[in-house]
Amino acid sequence: MTWEAMANIFQGITTLTESFSHNPRMAAARIGLILLGFLMIYLGKKGYLEALLMIPMGLGMATVNAAIMFFDPLNLHGGVGTLFVEAQAGATADAVKNAAEIVTILQIDWLQPIYTFTFSNGLIACLVFMGVGVLLDVGFVMARPFQSMFIAVCAELGTIVVFPIAQWFGYTPQQAAAISIVGGADGPMVLFTSLRLAPELFVPIAIIAYLYLGFAYGGYPYLIRLLVPKKLLGIKPAPAKKKRSITSGEKMLFAVVACVFLSFLLPVAAPLIFSLFFGVVIRESGIKEFIDLLQGPILYGSTMFLGLMLGVLCDANTIMDPKVLPLLLLGILALLISGIGGILAGYVLYFMTRGKFNPAIGIAGVSCVPTTAKVAQKVVSKVNRGAIILPDALGANVSGVITTAIIAGIFCSLLAK
Amino acid sequence: MSGWPEALLTYGLTIVIAFGIAGMIHLMVVLMEKFPPKKDN
């Protein structure tokens, strides 16, 4: 057997060795991404990062960077590619050419149907939002609406501040908006906004957003401990003034009114707003079969494919794009400023209530439902087991989803091409 | 650095809409407390 025949059989190794001689940076990136994939699986398994996303994402990332072969039917990547997915299929302005490319790739790449029919139209974001909606108890917001909204608005600071900073880095206003929405820490919202405003940067923005959401899970506890002294972390929040419990009918009424009102104000974001409140309405309607369907197969199925697809899209070509590096910085900056904004809101409420409000609750305004609320409770519980901040934190958390939807809607309306 | 006017406009509108929703919730809860739905026997 000739050397050429051997090289043709083991194309993963051949493409790697060839890229070491032609483009060593790309080869190093491939190896780095394979190792990063392993690390993500390990950290997800150990519980340091969100396992639901990190395990499928890590496996996808490691595998897709290993499985590069001599295959590039659309001539987009210098003769190499994989049989997983082609995110750039149909990205040109020619509609006829686009349709032909998409049909070709649909028949070759096994994950292409999921990408084309659920990612590129935002369906996956809406499905995740339906599942998230069914987990949301809007009663936490209804018990303390002004407090929750105040925290949520302050925790959008990162989104607002990073928008002009991203333009200073040379991104267009549309791209800057798609990048800055990472500060809302709401994955489906990032997918939706980047697809609407900056489809050319959709893949790197989505990857970075979800990667950082995983890191927020591990990094925010340190931010809380850094900004809130131990003495304040142990504060038990004052009980809500409301005496009677809020009925499911009232919650349903709120969800219906808010859904129609927000869709009326921001029709561009209506698919996401509808999906979220549809989940809430189903939860409060008590239709068990629908609740089980949304919170089980739909939420977990879409989250699994979301993680897997993001991992698979994370190939060295995409990551080594010079436009991606500033995104890494801007994404983390947005999340950091939003976290600080939320904690500052916590401090304002601490002073307004004369020391009866735990400032750590502020981090839950960053709307990564329910992760940031759980993170805040976990940090507080380590200092004072009796301090139950979860109801306040979940109120801020749910409000955070609403404020991020509002900002996404305004950005999409204001900056639509 | 460009982009600040749009950023501030977005933030201002977000604050108005968010507190509008908070006010709506508050009003809804107060009305529900004042006029609770009658229970059928």
Coordinates of C-alpha atoms in Angstrom, one line a residue:
Chain A
M1 CA 0.0 0.0 0.0
T2 CA 1.4 3.4 -1.0
W3 CA 1.9 6.3 1.4
E4 CA -0.8 8.3 -0.5
A5 CA -3.3 5.5 0.0
M6 CA -2.6 5.4 3.7
A7 CA -2.9 9.2 3.9
N8 CA -6.2 9.0 2.1
I9 CA -7.6 6.5 4.6
F10 CA -6.6 8.5 7.7
Q11 CA -7.6 11.9 6.5
G12 CA -8.0 13.4 10.0
I13 CA -4.3 12.9 10.6
T14 CA -3.3 13.9 7.0
T15 CA -5.2 17.2 7.1
L16 CA -3.6 17.9 10.5
T17 CA -0.1 17.2 9.4
E18 CA -0.6 19.1 6.2
S19 CA -1.9 22.1 8.0
F20 CA 1.2 22.0 10.3
S21 CA 3.3 22.6 7.3
H22 CA 1.0 25.1 5.5
N23 CA -0.8 26.9 8.4
P24 CA 0.7 26.0 11.8
R25 CA -1.7 28.4 13.6
M26 CA -4.7 26.5 12.2
A27 CA -3.3 23.2 13.2
A28 CA -2.6 24.5 16.7
A29 CA -6.1 25.8 16.9
R30 CA -7.5 22.4 15.9
I31 CA -5.6 20.7 18.7
G32 CA -6.4 23.4 21.1
L33 CA -10.2 23.1 20.4
I34 CA -10.0 19.3 20.7
L35 CA -8.4 19.8 24.2
L36 CA -10.9 22.5 25.1
G37 CA -13.8 20.1 24.2
F38 CA -12.3 17.5 26.6
L39 CA -12.0 20.1 29.3
M40 CA -15.6 21.3 28.8
I41 CA -16.9 17.7 29.1
Y42 CA -14.8 17.2 32.3
L43 CA -15.9 20.5 33.8
G44 CA -19.6 19.8 32.9
K45 CA -19.3 16.3 34.4
K46 CA -17.8 17.6 37.6
G47 CA -20.5 20.3 37.9
Y48 CA -18.3 23.3 37.6
L49 CA -20.0 24.3 34.4
E50 CA -23.6 23.7 33.1
A51 CA -23.5 20.0 32.2
L52 CA -26.7 20.2 30.0
L53 CA -24.8 22.4 27.5
M54 CA -21.2 21.7 28.1
I55 CA -21.2 17.9 27.6
P56 CA -22.8 17.9 24.1
M57 CA -20.9 21.1 23.2
G58 CA -17.6 19.7 24.3
L59 CA -18.0 16.4 22.5
G60 CA -19.2 18.2 19.3
M61 CA -16.2 20.6 19.4
A62 CA -13.6 17.9 20.0
T63 CA -15.0 15.6 17.4
V64 CA -15.6 18.1 14.6
N65 CA -12.0 19.4 14.9
A66 CA -10.7 15.8 14.8
A67 CA -12.9 14.7 11.8
I68 CA -11.6 17.2 9.3
M69 CA -11.1 15.6 5.8
F70 CA -10.5 16.5 2.2
F71 CA -14.1 17.6 1.5
D72 CA -15.3 21.0 0.5
P73 CA -18.2 20.8 -2.0
L74 CA -19.0 24.5 -1.9
N75 CA -15.3 25.6 -2.1
L76 CA -15.5 27.6 1.1
H77 CA -12.7 26.3 3.3
G78 CA -9.7 25.6 1.1
G79 CA -10.5 22.0 0.2
V80 CA -11.2 20.7 3.7
G81 CA -14.3 20.2 5.8
T82 CA -16.5 17.7 7.7
L83 CA -19.7 15.8 7.1
F84 CA -21.4 17.4 10.1
V85 CA -22.8 20.8 9.1
E86 CA -22.1 23.7 6.7
A87 CA -23.2 27.0 8.4
Q88 CA -22.1 29.1 5.4
A89 CA -24.3 27.2 2.9
G90 CA -26.7 29.7 1.3
A91 CA -24.9 32.8 2.7
T92 CA -24.4 34.6 -0.6
A93 CA -26.8 37.2 -2.0
D94 CA -27.9 35.1 -4.9
A95 CA -31.2 33.4 -3.9
V96 CA -31.1 30.7 -6.7
K97 CA -27.5 29.8 -5.9
N98 CA -28.4 29.7 -2.2
A99 CA -31.3 27.3 -2.7
A100 CA -29.1 25.0 -4.8
E101 CA -26.3 25.1 -2.2
I102 CA -28.6 24.3 0.7
V103 CA -30.3 21.4 -1.1
T104 CA -26.8 19.9 -2.0
I105 CA -25.6 20.2 1.6
L106 CA -28.8 18.9 3.1
Q107 CA -28.2 15.7 1.3
I108 CA -24.6 15.4 2.5
D109 CA -24.2 16.8 6.1
W110 CA -26.1 14.8 8.7
L111 CA -26.7 17.7 11.1
Q112 CA -27.6 20.1 8.2
P113 CA -31.4 19.6 8.5
I114 CA -31.3 20.6 12.1
Y115 CA -29.2 23.6 11.4
T116 CA -31.2 24.8 8.4
F117 CA -34.7 24.1 9.8
T118 CA -34.2 25.0 13.4
F119 CA -31.2 27.3 13.8
S120 CA -31.1 29.6 10.8
N121 CA -34.8 30.6 11.4
G122 CA -34.6 30.9 15.2
L123 CA -36.9 28.0 15.9
I124 CA -34.5 26.4 18.3
A125 CA -34.4 29.6 20.4
C126 CA -38.2 29.6 20.5
L127 CA -38.4 26.0 21.5
V128 CA -35.9 26.5 24.3
F129 CA -37.9 29.6 25.4
M130 CA -41.2 27.5 25.5
G131 CA -39.4 25.1 27.8
V132 CA -37.9 27.9 29.9
G133 CA -41.4 29.5 30.1
V134 CA -42.9 26.4 31.6
L135 CA -40.3 26.5 34.3
L136 CA -40.9 30.1 35.2
D137 CA -43.1 31.1 38.1
V138 CA -44.1 34.6 37.4
G139 CA -45.6 34.8 40.9
F140 CA -42.1 35.8 42.1
V141 CA -42.2 38.9 39.9
M142 CA -45.9 39.6 40.8
A143 CA -45.1 39.6 44.5
R144 CA -42.4 42.3 44.1
P145 CA -42.7 43.8 40.6
F146 CA -40.9 47.2 41.0
Q147 CA -38.0 45.7 43.0
S148 CA -37.5 42.9 40.4
M149 CA -37.7 45.2 37.4
F150 CA -35.3 47.7 39.0
I151 CA -32.7 44.9 39.5
A152 CA -33.2 43.6 36.0
V153 CA -32.9 47.0 34.4
C154 CA -29.6 47.6 36.2
A155 CA -28.3 44.2 35.2
E156 CA -28.7 45.2 31.5
L157 CA -25.8 47.7 32.0
G158 CA -23.4 45.5 30.2
T159 CA -25.5 45.3 27.1
I160 CA -25.9 49.1 26.9
V161 CA -22.2 49.9 27.6
V162 CA -20.7 47.3 25.3
F163 CA -22.9 48.4 22.3
P164 CA -20.8 51.6 21.7
I165 CA -17.6 49.9 22.7
A166 CA -18.2 47.2 20.1
Q167 CA -18.6 49.9 17.4
W168 CA -15.4 51.4 18.6
F169 CA -13.8 48.0 17.8
G170 CA -14.9 48.4 14.2
Y171 CA -18.1 46.4 14.2
T172 CA -21.2 47.8 12.5
P173 CA -24.1 48.9 14.7
Q174 CA -26.0 45.7 13.9
Q175 CA -23.1 43.5 14.7
A176 CA -22.4 45.6 17.9
A177 CA -26.0 45.1 19.0
A178 CA -25.8 41.3 18.4
I179 CA -22.6 41.1 20.4
S180 CA -23.7 43.4 23.3
I181 CA -26.9 41.4 23.9
V182 CA -24.6 38.7 25.4
G183 CA -24.7 41.0 28.4
G184 CA -28.3 39.9 28.9
A185 CA -27.0 36.4 29.4
D186 CA -30.0 34.9 27.7
G187 CA -28.9 32.3 25.2
P188 CA -32.0 32.2 23.0
M189 CA -32.2 36.0 22.9
V190 CA -28.5 36.1 21.6
L191 CA -29.3 33.5 18.9
F192 CA -32.4 35.4 17.9
T193 CA -30.8 38.9 17.8
S194 CA -27.6 37.7 16.0
L195 CA -29.7 35.9 13.3
R196 CA -31.8 39.0 12.8
L197 CA -29.1 41.6 12.9
A198 CA -25.7 40.0 12.1
P199 CA -26.2 36.6 10.4
E200 CA -22.6 36.7 9.2
L201 CA -21.4 36.7 12.9
F202 CA -24.2 34.3 14.1
V203 CA -21.9 31.3 14.6
P204 CA -19.1 32.9 16.6
I205 CA -21.5 35.1 18.7
A206 CA -23.7 32.1 19.5
I207 CA -20.7 30.0 20.4
I208 CA -19.1 32.7 22.6
A209 CA -22.5 33.5 24.3
Y210 CA -23.1 29.9 25.3
L211 CA -19.5 29.3 26.3
Y212 CA -19.7 32.4 28.6
L213 CA -23.0 31.4 30.0
G214 CA -21.3 28.2 31.1
F215 CA -18.5 30.3 32.6
A216 CA -21.0 32.7 34.3
Y217 CA -22.2 29.7 36.2
G218 CA -18.6 29.2 37.5
G219 CA -17.4 32.8 37.5
Y220 CA -20.3 34.8 39.0
P221 CA -19.8 33.3 42.5
Y222 CA -16.4 34.9 42.6
L223 CA -17.8 38.2 41.4
I224 CA -20.4 38.2 44.2
R225 CA -17.7 37.3 46.8
L226 CA -15.5 40.1 45.5
L227 CA -18.2 42.8 45.6
V228 CA -20.3 41.8 48.6
P229 CA -18.6 41.4 52.0
K230 CA -19.4 38.3 54.1
K231 CA -21.4 40.3 56.6
L232 CA -23.9 41.5 53.9
L233 CA -24.0 38.1 52.2
G234 CA -25.7 36.6 55.3
I235 CA -28.6 39.1 55.3
K236 CA -32.0 37.5 55.4
P237 CA -34.4 39.4 53.1
A238 CA -37.5 40.9 54.6
P239 CA -40.6 38.8 53.8
A240 CA -42.8 40.1 50.9
K241 CA -45.5 42.5 52.0
K242 CA -48.1 40.5 50.1
K243 CA -50.1 38.3 52.4
R244 CA -52.3 36.1 50.2
S245 CA -50.7 33.9 47.6
I246 CA -51.1 34.7 43.9
T247 CA -53.4 32.4 42.1
S248 CA -52.6 30.6 38.9
G249 CA -55.5 32.6 37.2
E250 CA -53.8 35.8 38.1
K251 CA -50.4 34.6 36.8
M252 CA -52.1 33.5 33.6
L253 CA -53.8 36.8 33.2
F254 CA -50.5 38.6 33.7
A255 CA -48.7 36.3 31.1
V256 CA -51.5 36.8 28.5
V257 CA -51.6 40.6 29.0
A258 CA -47.8 41.0 29.0
C259 CA -47.4 38.8 25.9
V260 CA -49.9 40.8 23.9
F261 CA -48.7 44.1 25.2
L262 CA -45.0 43.4 24.5
S263 CA -45.8 41.8 21.1
F264 CA -47.8 44.9 20.2
L265 CA -44.9 47.2 21.2
L266 CA -42.1 45.1 19.7
P267 CA -43.4 42.9 16.9
V268 CA -39.9 42.0 15.8
A269 CA -39.3 40.1 19.0
A270 CA -42.9 38.6 19.0
P271 CA -41.8 35.0 18.2
L272 CA -39.6 34.9 21.3
I273 CA -42.0 36.9 23.5
F274 CA -44.8 34.6 22.5
S275 CA -42.8 31.4 23.1
L276 CA -41.8 32.5 26.6
F277 CA -45.3 33.5 27.7
F278 CA -46.8 30.4 25.9
G279 CA -44.7 28.3 28.3
V280 CA -45.9 30.4 31.3
V281 CA -49.6 30.1 30.2
I282 CA -49.3 26.3 29.7
R283 CA -47.7 26.0 33.2
E284 CA -50.5 28.0 34.8
S285 CA -53.2 26.3 32.8
G286 CA -52.3 23.0 34.5
I287 CA -52.6 20.9 31.3
K288 CA -50.3 18.2 32.6
E289 CA -49.6 16.6 29.2
F290 CA -48.5 19.9 27.7
I291 CA -46.4 20.8 30.7
D292 CA -44.6 17.4 30.6
L293 CA -44.1 17.8 26.9
L294 CA -42.6 21.3 27.1
Q295 CA -40.5 20.8 30.2
G296 CA -39.3 17.4 29.2
P297 CA -38.7 16.4 25.6
I298 CA -38.9 19.9 24.0
L299 CA -36.7 21.7 26.5
Y300 CA -34.1 18.9 26.9
G301 CA -34.2 17.9 23.3
S302 CA -33.7 21.4 22.0
T303 CA -31.0 22.1 24.7
M304 CA -29.1 18.9 23.7
F305 CA -29.2 19.7 20.0
L306 CA -28.3 23.4 20.8
G307 CA -25.2 22.3 22.7
L308 CA -24.3 19.7 20.1
M309 CA -24.7 22.1 17.2
L310 CA -22.8 24.9 18.9
G311 CA -19.9 22.4 19.5
V312 CA -19.9 21.2 16.0
L313 CA -19.9 24.8 14.6
C314 CA -16.8 25.4 16.7
D315 CA -14.3 24.4 14.1
A316 CA -10.8 26.0 13.9
N317 CA -11.8 28.0 10.7
T318 CA -14.5 29.8 12.6
I319 CA -12.5 30.4 15.7
M320 CA -9.4 31.6 13.9
D321 CA -11.4 34.3 12.1
P322 CA -9.8 37.7 13.1
K323 CA -13.2 39.1 13.9
V324 CA -13.7 36.5 16.6
L325 CA -11.0 37.5 19.0
P326 CA -12.5 40.9 20.0
L327 CA -15.8 39.0 20.5
L328 CA -14.2 37.0 23.2
L329 CA -13.3 40.2 25.0
L330 CA -16.5 42.0 24.4
G331 CA -18.7 39.0 25.5
I332 CA -17.0 38.7 28.8
L333 CA -17.0 42.5 29.3
A334 CA -20.7 42.6 28.7
L335 CA -21.4 39.8 31.2
L336 CA -19.0 41.4 33.8
I337 CA -20.6 44.9 33.6
S338 CA -24.1 43.4 33.7
G339 CA -23.2 41.4 36.8
I340 CA -21.7 44.5 38.5
G341 CA -24.8 46.5 37.5
G342 CA -27.0 43.9 39.1
I343 CA -25.0 43.9 42.3
L344 CA -25.1 47.7 42.4
A345 CA -28.9 47.6 42.2
G346 CA -28.7 45.2 45.1
Y347 CA -26.7 47.8 47.1
V348 CA -29.2 50.5 46.2
L349 CA -32.0 48.3 47.6
Y350 CA -29.8 47.5 50.6
F351 CA -29.6 51.2 51.5
M352 CA -33.2 51.9 50.6
T353 CA -34.4 49.1 52.9
R354 CA -31.9 50.2 55.6
G355 CA -29.9 47.0 55.5
K356 CA -32.7 44.5 55.0
F357 CA -31.9 43.5 51.4
N358 CA -29.2 41.1 50.5
P359 CA -27.1 42.8 47.7
A360 CA -26.1 39.4 46.3
I361 CA -29.7 39.0 44.9
G362 CA -28.7 41.7 42.3
I363 CA -26.7 39.1 40.3
A364 CA -30.0 37.3 39.5
G365 CA -31.0 40.3 37.4
V366 CA -28.7 38.8 34.8
S367 CA -31.3 36.7 33.1
C368 CA -29.7 33.3 32.8
V369 CA -32.8 31.6 34.2
P370 CA -32.6 30.0 36.7
T371 CA -28.8 29.7 36.9
T372 CA -27.9 33.1 38.3
A373 CA -30.7 32.9 40.9
K374 CA -29.3 29.5 42.0
V375 CA -25.8 30.9 42.0
A376 CA -26.8 33.7 44.3
Q377 CA -28.6 31.3 46.7
K378 CA -25.6 28.9 46.7
V379 CA -23.2 31.7 47.6
V380 CA -25.5 33.1 50.3
S381 CA -26.2 29.7 51.8
K382 CA -22.5 29.1 52.3
V383 CA -22.5 32.1 54.7
N384 CA -25.9 31.8 56.3
R385 CA -27.9 28.6 55.8
G386 CA -31.1 30.4 57.0
A387 CA -31.0 33.2 54.4
I388 CA -33.5 32.2 51.7
I389 CA -33.1 34.6 48.9
L390 CA -34.4 32.4 46.1
P391 CA -37.9 34.0 45.8
D392 CA -36.4 37.5 45.4
A393 CA -33.7 36.2 43.1
L394 CA -36.2 34.4 40.9
G395 CA -38.3 37.6 40.7
A396 CA -35.3 39.5 39.4
N397 CA -34.4 36.5 37.1
V398 CA -37.8 36.4 35.4
S399 CA -37.7 40.2 35.1
G400 CA -34.3 39.9 33.5
V401 CA -35.7 37.7 30.8
I402 CA -38.4 40.4 30.1
T403 CA -35.9 43.3 30.0
T404 CA -33.6 41.3 27.7
A405 CA -36.5 40.6 25.4
I406 CA -37.4 44.4 25.4
I407 CA -33.8 45.3 24.5
A408 CA -33.6 42.7 21.8
G409 CA -36.8 43.9 20.4
I410 CA -35.7 47.6 20.4
F411 CA -32.3 46.7 18.9
C412 CA -34.0 44.6 16.1
S413 CA -36.5 47.4 15.4
L414 CA -34.0 50.3 15.6
L415 CA -31.2 48.7 13.6
A416 CA -32.9 46.5 11.1
K417 CA -31.1 46.6 7.8
Chain B
M1 CA -17.1 56.6 20.3
S2 CA -20.3 56.3 18.3
G3 CA -23.3 54.4 19.3
W4 CA -24.0 56.1 22.7
P5 CA -27.2 57.9 21.5
E6 CA -28.8 54.6 20.3
A7 CA -27.6 52.9 23.5
L8 CA -29.1 55.6 25.7
L9 CA -32.3 55.6 23.7
T10 CA -32.6 51.8 24.0
Y11 CA -31.9 52.0 27.8
G12 CA -34.4 54.8 28.3
L13 CA -37.1 52.9 26.4
T14 CA -36.3 49.7 28.3
I15 CA -36.7 51.5 31.6
V16 CA -40.0 53.0 30.6
I17 CA -41.4 49.7 29.3
A18 CA -40.1 47.6 32.2
F19 CA -41.5 49.9 34.8
G20 CA -44.7 50.2 32.8
I21 CA -45.0 46.4 33.1
A22 CA -44.2 46.6 36.8
G23 CA -46.9 49.2 37.2
M24 CA -49.4 47.0 35.2
I25 CA -48.6 44.0 37.5
H26 CA -49.0 46.2 40.6
L27 CA -52.4 47.5 39.4
M28 CA -53.5 44.0 38.5
V29 CA -52.6 42.6 41.9
V30 CA -54.3 45.6 43.7
L31 CA -57.5 45.2 41.6
M32 CA -57.6 41.5 42.3
E33 CA -57.3 42.1 46.0
K34 CA -60.0 44.7 46.0
F35 CA -62.4 42.8 43.8
P36 CA -61.7 39.1 44.3
P37 CA -63.4 36.8 41.9
K38 CA -66.6 35.3 43.5
K39 CA -66.4 31.6 44.2
D40 CA -69.3 29.5 43.0
N41 CA -71.1 27.3 45.6

